[in-house]
Every structure is written in C-alpha cells, then in structure tokens.
Short mmCIF file of C-alpha atoms in Angstrom, two decimals:
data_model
loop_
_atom_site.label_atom_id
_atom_site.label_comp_id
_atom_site.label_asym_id
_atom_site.label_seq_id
_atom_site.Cartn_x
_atom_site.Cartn_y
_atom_site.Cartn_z
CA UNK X 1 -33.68 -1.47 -0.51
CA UNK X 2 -31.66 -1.00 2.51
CA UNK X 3 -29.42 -3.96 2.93
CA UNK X 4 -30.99 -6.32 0.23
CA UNK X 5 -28.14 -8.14 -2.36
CA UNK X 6 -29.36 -10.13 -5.01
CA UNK X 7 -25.83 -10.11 -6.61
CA UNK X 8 -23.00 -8.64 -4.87
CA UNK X 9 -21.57 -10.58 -1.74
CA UNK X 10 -20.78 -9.25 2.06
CA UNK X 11 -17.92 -7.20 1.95
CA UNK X 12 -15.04 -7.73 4.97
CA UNK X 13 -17.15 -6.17 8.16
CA UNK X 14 -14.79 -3.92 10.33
CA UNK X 15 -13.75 -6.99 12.99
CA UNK X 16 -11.76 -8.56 9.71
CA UNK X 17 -10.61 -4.82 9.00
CA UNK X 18 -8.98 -4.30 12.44
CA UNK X 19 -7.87 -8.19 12.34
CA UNK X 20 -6.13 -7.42 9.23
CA UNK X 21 -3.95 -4.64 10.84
CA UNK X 22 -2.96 -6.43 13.85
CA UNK X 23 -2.51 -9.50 12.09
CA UNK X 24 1.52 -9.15 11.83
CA UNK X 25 2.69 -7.72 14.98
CA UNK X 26 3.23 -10.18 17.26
CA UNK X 27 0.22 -9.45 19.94
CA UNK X 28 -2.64 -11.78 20.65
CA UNK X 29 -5.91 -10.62 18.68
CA UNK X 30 -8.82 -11.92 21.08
CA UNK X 31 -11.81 -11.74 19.29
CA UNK X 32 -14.85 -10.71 21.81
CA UNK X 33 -17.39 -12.94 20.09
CA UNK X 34 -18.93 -17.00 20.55
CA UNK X 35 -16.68 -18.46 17.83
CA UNK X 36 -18.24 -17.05 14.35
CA UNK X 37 -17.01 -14.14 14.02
CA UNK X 38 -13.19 -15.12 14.38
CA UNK X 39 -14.28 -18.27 12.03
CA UNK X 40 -14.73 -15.37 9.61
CA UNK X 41 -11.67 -13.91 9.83
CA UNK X 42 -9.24 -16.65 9.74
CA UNK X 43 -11.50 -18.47 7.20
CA UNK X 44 -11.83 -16.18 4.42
CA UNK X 45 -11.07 -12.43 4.99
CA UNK X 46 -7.51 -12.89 5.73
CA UNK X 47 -5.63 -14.52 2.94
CA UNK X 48 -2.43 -14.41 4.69
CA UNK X 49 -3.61 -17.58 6.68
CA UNK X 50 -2.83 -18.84 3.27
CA UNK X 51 1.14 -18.17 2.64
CA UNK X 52 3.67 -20.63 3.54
CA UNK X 53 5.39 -19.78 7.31
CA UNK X 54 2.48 -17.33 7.81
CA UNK X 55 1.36 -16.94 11.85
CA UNK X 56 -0.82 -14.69 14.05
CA UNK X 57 -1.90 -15.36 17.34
CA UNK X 58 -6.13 -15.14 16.74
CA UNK X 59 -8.61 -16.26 19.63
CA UNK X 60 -12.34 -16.10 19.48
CA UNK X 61 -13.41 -15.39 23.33
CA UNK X 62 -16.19 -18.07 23.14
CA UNK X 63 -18.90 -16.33 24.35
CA UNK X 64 -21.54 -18.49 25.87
CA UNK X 65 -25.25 -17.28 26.58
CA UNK X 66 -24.79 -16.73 30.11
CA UNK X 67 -21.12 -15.36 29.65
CA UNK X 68 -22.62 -12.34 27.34
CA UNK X 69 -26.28 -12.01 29.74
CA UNK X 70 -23.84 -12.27 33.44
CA UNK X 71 -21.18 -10.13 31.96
CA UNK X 72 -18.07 -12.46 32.82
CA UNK X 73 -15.39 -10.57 31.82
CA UNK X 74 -13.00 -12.46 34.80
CA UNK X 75 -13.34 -15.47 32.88
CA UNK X 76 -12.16 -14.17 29.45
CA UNK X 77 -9.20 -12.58 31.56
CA UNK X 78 -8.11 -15.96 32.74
CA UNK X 79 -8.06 -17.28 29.35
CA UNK X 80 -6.15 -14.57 28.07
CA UNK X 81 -3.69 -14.75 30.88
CA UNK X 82 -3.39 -18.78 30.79
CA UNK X 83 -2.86 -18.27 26.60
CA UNK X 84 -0.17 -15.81 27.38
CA UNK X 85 1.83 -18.00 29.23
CA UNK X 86 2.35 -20.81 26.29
CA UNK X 87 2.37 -17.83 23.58
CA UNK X 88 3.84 -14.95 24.97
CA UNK X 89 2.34 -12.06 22.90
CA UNK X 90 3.96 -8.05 23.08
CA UNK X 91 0.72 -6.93 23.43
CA UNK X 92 -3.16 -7.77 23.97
CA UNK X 93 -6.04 -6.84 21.48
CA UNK X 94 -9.36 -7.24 21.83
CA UNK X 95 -11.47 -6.53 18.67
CA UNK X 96 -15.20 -6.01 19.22
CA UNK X 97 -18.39 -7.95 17.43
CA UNK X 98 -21.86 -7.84 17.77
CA UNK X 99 -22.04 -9.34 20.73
CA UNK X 100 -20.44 -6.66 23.13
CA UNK X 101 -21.90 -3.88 21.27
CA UNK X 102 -25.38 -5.08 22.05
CA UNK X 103 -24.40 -5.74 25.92
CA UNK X 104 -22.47 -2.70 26.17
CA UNK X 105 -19.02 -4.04 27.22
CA UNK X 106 -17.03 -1.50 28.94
CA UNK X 107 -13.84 -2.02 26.64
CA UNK X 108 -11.62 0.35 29.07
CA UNK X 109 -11.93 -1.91 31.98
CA UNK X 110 -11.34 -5.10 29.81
CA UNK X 111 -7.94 -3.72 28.69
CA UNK X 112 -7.29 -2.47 32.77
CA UNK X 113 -8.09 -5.65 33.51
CA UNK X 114 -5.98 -7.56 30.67
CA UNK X 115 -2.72 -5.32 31.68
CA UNK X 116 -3.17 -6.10 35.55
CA UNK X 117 -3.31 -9.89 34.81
CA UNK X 118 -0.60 -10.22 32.27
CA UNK X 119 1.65 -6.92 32.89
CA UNK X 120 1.43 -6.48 29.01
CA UNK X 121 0.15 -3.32 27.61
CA UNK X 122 -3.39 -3.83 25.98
CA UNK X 123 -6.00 -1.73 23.31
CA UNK X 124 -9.56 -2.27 22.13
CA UNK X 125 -10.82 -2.00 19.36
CA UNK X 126 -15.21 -0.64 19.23
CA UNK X 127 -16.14 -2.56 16.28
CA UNK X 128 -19.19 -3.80 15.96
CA UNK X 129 -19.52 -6.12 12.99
CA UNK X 130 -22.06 -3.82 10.78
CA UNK X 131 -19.78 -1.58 9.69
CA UNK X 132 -16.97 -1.90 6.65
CA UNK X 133 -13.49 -3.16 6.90
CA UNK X 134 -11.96 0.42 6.45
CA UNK X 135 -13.54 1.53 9.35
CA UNK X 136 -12.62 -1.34 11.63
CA UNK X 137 -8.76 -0.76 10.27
CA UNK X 138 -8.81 2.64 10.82
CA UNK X 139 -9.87 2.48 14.50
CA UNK X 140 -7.23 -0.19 14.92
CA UNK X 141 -4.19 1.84 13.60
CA UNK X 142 -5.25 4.57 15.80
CA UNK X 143 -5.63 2.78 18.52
CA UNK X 144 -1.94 1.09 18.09
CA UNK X 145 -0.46 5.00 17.62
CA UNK X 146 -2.53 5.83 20.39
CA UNK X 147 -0.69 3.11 22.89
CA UNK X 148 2.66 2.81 21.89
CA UNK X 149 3.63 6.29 19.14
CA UNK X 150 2.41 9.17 21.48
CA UNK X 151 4.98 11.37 22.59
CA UNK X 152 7.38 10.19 20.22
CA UNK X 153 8.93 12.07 17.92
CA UNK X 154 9.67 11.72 14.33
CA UNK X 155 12.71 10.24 12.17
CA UNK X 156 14.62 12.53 9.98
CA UNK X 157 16.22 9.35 7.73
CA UNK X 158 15.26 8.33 4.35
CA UNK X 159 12.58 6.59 5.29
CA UNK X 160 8.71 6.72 4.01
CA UNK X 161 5.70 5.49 6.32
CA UNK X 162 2.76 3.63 4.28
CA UNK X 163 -0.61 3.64 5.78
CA UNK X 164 -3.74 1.62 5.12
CA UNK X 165 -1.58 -0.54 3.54
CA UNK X 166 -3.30 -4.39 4.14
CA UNK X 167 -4.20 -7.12 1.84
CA UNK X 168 -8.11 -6.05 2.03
CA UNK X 169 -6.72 -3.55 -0.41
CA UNK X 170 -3.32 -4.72 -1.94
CA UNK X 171 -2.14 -8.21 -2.86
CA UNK X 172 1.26 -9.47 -1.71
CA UNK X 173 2.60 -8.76 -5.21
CA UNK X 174 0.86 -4.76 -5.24
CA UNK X 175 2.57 -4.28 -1.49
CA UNK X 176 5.98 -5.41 -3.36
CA UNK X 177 5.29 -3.62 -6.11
CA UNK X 178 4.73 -0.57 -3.92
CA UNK X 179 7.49 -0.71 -1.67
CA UNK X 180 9.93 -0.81 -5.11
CA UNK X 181 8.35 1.99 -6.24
CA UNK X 182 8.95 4.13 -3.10
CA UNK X 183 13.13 2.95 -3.70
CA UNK X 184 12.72 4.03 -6.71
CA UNK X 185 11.35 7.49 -5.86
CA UNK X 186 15.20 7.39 -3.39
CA UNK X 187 13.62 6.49 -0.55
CA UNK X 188 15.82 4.08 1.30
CA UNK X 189 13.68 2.35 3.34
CA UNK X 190 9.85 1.52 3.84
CA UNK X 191 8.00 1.34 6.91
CA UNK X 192 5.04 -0.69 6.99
CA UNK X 193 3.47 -0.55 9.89
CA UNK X 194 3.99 -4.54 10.42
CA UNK X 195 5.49 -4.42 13.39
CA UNK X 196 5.04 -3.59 16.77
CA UNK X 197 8.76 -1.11 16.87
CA UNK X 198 7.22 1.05 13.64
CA UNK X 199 4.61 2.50 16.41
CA UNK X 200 7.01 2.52 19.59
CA UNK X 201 9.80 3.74 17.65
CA UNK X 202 8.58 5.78 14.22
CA UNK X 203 11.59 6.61 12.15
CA UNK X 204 9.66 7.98 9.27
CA UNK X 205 10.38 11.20 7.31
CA UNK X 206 6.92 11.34 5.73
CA UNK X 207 4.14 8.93 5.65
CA UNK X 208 2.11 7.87 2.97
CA UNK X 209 -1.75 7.13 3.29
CA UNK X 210 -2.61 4.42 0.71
CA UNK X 211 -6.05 3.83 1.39
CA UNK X 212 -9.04 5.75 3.83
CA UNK X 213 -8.43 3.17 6.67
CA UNK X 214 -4.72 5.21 7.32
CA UNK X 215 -5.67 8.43 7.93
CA UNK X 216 -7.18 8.91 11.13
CA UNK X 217 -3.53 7.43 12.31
CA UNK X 218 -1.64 9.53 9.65
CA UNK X 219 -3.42 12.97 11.49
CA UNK X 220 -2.30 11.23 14.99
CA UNK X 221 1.04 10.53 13.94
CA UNK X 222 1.05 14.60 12.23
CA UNK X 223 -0.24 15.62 15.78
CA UNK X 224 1.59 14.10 17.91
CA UNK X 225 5.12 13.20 16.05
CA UNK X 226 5.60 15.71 14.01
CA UNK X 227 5.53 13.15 11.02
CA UNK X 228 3.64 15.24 7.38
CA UNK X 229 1.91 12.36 5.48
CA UNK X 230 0.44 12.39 1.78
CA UNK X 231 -2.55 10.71 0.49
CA UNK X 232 -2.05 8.78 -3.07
CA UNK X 233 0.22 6.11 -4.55
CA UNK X 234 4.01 6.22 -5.89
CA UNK X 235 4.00 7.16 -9.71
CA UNK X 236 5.81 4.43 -10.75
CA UNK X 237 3.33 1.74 -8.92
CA UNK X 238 0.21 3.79 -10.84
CA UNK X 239 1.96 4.12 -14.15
CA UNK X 240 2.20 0.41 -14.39
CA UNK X 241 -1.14 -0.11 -12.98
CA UNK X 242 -2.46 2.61 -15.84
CA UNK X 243 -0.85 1.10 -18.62
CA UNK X 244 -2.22 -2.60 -17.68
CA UNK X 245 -5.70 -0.70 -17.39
CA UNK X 246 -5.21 1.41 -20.32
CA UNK X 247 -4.27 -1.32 -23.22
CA UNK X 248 -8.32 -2.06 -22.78
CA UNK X 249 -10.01 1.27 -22.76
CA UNK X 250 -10.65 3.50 -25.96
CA UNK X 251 -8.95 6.96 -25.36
CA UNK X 252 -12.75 8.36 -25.31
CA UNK X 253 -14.50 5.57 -23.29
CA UNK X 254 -17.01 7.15 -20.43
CA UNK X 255 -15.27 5.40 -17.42
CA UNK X 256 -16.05 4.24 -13.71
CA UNK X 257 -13.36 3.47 -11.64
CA UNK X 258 -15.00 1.19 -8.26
CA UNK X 259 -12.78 0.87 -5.48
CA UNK X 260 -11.20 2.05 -1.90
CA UNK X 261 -11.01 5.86 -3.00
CA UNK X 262 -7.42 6.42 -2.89
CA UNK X 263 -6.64 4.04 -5.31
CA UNK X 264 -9.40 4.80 -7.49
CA UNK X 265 -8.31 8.36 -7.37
CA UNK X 266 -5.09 8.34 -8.05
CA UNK X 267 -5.77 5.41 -11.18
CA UNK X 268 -7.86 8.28 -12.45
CA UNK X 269 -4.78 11.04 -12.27
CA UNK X 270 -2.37 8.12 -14.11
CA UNK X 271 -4.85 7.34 -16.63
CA UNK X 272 -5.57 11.72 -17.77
CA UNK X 273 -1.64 11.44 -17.89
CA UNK X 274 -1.33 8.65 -20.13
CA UNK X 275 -3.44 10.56 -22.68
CA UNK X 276 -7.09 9.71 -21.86
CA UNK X 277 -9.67 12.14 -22.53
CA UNK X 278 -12.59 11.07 -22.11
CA UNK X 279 -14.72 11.22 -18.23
CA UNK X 280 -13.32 9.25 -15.62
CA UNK X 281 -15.56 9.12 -12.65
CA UNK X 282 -14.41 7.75 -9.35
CA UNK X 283 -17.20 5.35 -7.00
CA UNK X 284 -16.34 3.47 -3.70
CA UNK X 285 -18.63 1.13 -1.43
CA UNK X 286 -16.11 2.35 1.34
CA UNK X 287 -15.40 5.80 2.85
CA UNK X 288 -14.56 8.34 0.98
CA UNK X 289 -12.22 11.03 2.74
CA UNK X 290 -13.26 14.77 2.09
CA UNK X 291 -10.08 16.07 -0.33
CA UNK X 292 -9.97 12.84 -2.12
CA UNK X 293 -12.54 12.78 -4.43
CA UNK X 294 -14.04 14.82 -7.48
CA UNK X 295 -17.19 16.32 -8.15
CA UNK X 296 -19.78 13.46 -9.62
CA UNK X 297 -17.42 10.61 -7.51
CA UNK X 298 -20.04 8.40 -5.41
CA UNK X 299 -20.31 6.77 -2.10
CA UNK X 300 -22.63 3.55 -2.93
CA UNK X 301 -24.51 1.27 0.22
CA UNK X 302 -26.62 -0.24 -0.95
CA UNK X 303 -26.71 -2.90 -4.54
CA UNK X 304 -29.60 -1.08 -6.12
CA UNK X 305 -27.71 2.62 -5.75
CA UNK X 306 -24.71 1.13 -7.34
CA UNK X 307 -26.75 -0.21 -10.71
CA UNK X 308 -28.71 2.75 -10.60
CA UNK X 309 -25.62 4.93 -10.49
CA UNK X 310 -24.22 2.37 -13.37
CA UNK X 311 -27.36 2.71 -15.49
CA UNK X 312 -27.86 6.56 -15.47
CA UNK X 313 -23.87 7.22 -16.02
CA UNK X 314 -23.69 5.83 -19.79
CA UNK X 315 -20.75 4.38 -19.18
CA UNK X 316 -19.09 2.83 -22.03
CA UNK X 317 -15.94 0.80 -18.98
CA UNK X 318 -15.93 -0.41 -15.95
CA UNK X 319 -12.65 -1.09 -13.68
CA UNK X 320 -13.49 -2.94 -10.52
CA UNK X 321 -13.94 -5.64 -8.78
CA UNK X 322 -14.73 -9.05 -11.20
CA UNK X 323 -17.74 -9.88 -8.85
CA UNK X 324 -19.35 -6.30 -9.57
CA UNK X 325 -19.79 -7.79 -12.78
CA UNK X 326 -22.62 -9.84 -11.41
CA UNK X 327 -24.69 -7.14 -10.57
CA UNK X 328 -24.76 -5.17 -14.31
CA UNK X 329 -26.77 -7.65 -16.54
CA UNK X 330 -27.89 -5.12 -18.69
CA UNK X 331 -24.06 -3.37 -18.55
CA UNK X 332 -22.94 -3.22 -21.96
CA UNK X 333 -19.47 -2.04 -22.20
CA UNK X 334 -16.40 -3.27 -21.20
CA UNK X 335 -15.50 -4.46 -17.75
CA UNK X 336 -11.85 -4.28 -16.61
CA UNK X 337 -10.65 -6.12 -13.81
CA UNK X 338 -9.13 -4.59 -10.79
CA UNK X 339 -9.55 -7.57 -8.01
CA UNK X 340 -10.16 -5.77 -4.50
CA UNK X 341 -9.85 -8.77 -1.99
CA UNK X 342 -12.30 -6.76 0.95
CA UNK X 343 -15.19 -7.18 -2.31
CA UNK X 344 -15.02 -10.64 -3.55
CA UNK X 345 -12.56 -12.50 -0.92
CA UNK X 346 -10.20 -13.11 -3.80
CA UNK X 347 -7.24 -11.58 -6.21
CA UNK X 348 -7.89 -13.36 -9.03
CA UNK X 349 -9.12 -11.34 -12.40
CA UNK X 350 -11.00 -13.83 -13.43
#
C-alpha cells in the first residue's frame, strides 16, 4: 500500500539530501520552510552536527501563515541580508520544502532578489520534501556546478574528483577510507567537493561518481569542463569492504545486497572476485541510474514491495541496512550489516 510502513522508518527526504551537500562550504543554507523542516535536518539527518569543531551556517525561513498565503518574499530577504552581515557567508542557498512547492514560489526571483540585497552570488534548490535524499543532493550539486564550474575548464594534475560522496551514504571513517584508497591507486590528491574553490576552480583529472546523487553534476562537469568521470568505488576500499562482508556468507548463499546502487553494485563485482558463486542480486529504495544495475536488480517504494521481493527471492543473506531487519519476520537466513545512515539515521551495525 502506497506509502504505508509498519516497520521500516522515513528515509532522509531530499531537503536533508541537498542540506547534506551544502553543509561544508561556507554559504548560508536558508531553509524555505516554518521551522520543521530545518529541525529535521540539523536534528537527525546530518550527523556532522555531531563531530567536535563541526559548523554550517543553517536557517529555517520561519514561515508564518500569512507569510506563505501573502507571498512575502521581501521579508525573508531582509533576514537573509541582516544574517549576512554578522555571518558573512560566500554564497546564499535556499533549499525548498513543502511549503513553497504548494504556493508555487518563484525560486529565480528569490535568488535575483538575494544577490541584489547582499551582492553575493545565490542558487535554489526545487525540493519539495516528498522525494528521497539522492534526489535532493543531486539537484544541489548541479546547481553549485551550474553557478560557480561553468565555463571552466579542467585540471590536468594528479588529482581525482569524488561525487555523491556525503555521510547519507558514507561514514567519516568510509570517506577516509576512500580517499586512502584513491592514494593508493597514485592519485595524489582528492577532491571532495567540500568546498566552495572545488566548483569555481576544478582541478580534477577524472571524477569519480560514488553514489546516484553525483551524476547529474558528473555529466555537467563532462559537458562543460571537459572533466571524464567513472561510476564505482576504488578496489582497495571494496576489497576490504568484501572481505568484512564475505567472512559471513557461504560461497553458495542466494544473496541481496540493499543499498544506494553504486555501492551495492560494485560490493557485488568485489564479492564474484573474491570467489563467490552463488547469485548476488542488487536492490535500492533510491534511484537507480540506467548502466548501473543488472538484470533481476530492483527499485523498491514502498515496505510491502520490498518483503515481497524478499519472500519470492529465496534468499539464503541479506547485506543492508540493520533496521531492514525489522521488516523480514519470517526472513530466515542470515542478515549482514551494512549501516546506510539516509535508512536508519545511524552507523552503528548493531
């Protein structure tokens, strides 16, 4: 039934998606909603609120009844303009919620208006709050290459570009973890994307697209800079990842891999290299990119698809999320833990 959970909890919405990519570069995130929304965010789909020294400059507009029925964009200028004076931000972002998709706010003005009052360049992004994080992300990056990459060109240095990467997807250990592996490879540097100069100034040889949410920038960035990008994961990040995975599967086990589909992809090419022979089948509750998955892969939204999917499959393991867990009673083989924070709102395996 079409939005019912008995089990399974909201996943991150596409405002804390977006939030997540602007959350390091030094603008002020204004988020276009009465105060929920941006509670959201900052309270439990951004767990970098968490580590010590960690700072991002996130507003909630605080929409009022008659602020959302009379339209009053002037006043959320003047608070963005009288916040800019005691923060001073490099940019201006305005992330959308429910609220100004059902009023129909004319985001293109709103950033006009934002760069007239402050003299600081300013992007929107559409979301709407009903939608996944990935999407949300993904419409941020662009937007970012959009404003500050176009008609640059790229970097011929050692350097490697890695999209999508955010911790909806990848705990701080993973993104360390990643960025070795990429040295490793003899790359000499890694771009992030986490700060504003990696979009004004791209330096990158190649990027990398580490999850869906980085590829509608990663085409931009092809387009327009002349940068090639891959989708998948270093070797040396998924060998480790496949042998942690592997030490609990049978070499014959009937598996389903549930994640963001690059990940779960390219866990599925490290594990048929490590020696496994039995089915591995690949299933996301997020988008799934044409070229990235397999035949028999699936694209669940709704609970009752996803135990249906579970129950037909004979599957004898499961690697997801812990919370997924919930939702298999009946689910009689093994169930590996691979913690996806934009699932459960947590890294822990337990």
């Amino acid at each position: 039934m079409k939005g019912l959970r008995l089990y399974l909890p909201p996943f991150a919405p596409d405002t804390s998606g977006a939030a997540a990519v602007l959350y390091p570069l030094g603008g002020m995130v204004v988020i276009v909603d009465a105060g929920g929304c941006a509670g959201n965010i900052c309270g439990f789909d951004e767990p970098r609120w968490q580590e010590e020294g960690a700072k991002s400059a996130v507003f909630s507009a605080g929409l009022r009844d008659m602020d959302a029925i009379m339209g009053r964009d002037d006043k959320l200028i003047e608070k963005v303009r009288l916040a800019c004076e005691e923060i001073e931000p490099q940019f201006i972002a305005f992330i959308g919620t429910p609220v100004p998709a059902v009023i129909g706010t004319d985001y293109r003005a709103l950033t006009r208006m934002a760069k007239k009052a402050t003299g600081l360049p300013a992007i929107a992004v559409d979301s709407d709050g009903t939608k996944l994080y990935d999407a949300g992300g993904g419409k941020a990056l662009l937007a970012l290459c959009r404003a500050f990459a176009k008609g640059q060109t790229a970097g011929h240095c050692g350097t490697i570009g890695l999209l999508g990467l955010t911790p909806l997807d990848f705990s701080a250990g993973k993104r360390g973890r990643l960025a070795d592996a990429l040295r490793e490879e003899g790359w000499s540097a890694v771009c992030c994307y986490d700060r504003l100069t990696d979009f004004t100034q791209p330096c990158c040889r190649k990027n990398l697209v580490v999850s869906p949410l980085g590829l509608p920038a990663a085409r931009f960035l092809a387009e327009h800079c002349g940068i090639p990008y891959e989708i998948g994961l270093p070797g040396a990040f998924l060998n480790d990842l496949a042998a942690k995975i592997a030490s609990g599967l049978a070499k014959e086990d009937r598996v389903l891999i549930i994640h963001q589909q690059v990940l779960a992809g390219a866990l599925r090419g490290a594990l048929r290299q490590g020696g496994h022979h039995g089915l591995i089948t690949c299933a996301t509750f997020f988008e799934q990119p044409a070229g990235t998955s397999e035949p028999g892969d699936a694209v669940f939204r709704e609970e009752d698809e996803f135990q249906a999917f579970v129950a037909g499959g004979r599957f004898t393991a499961i690697v997801g999320d812990p919370s997924l867990r919930r939702a298999l009673p009946s689910f009689g083989g093994r169930f590996l833990a691979l913690p996806h924070f934009a699932v459960s709102g947590t890294t822990s395996a337990s």
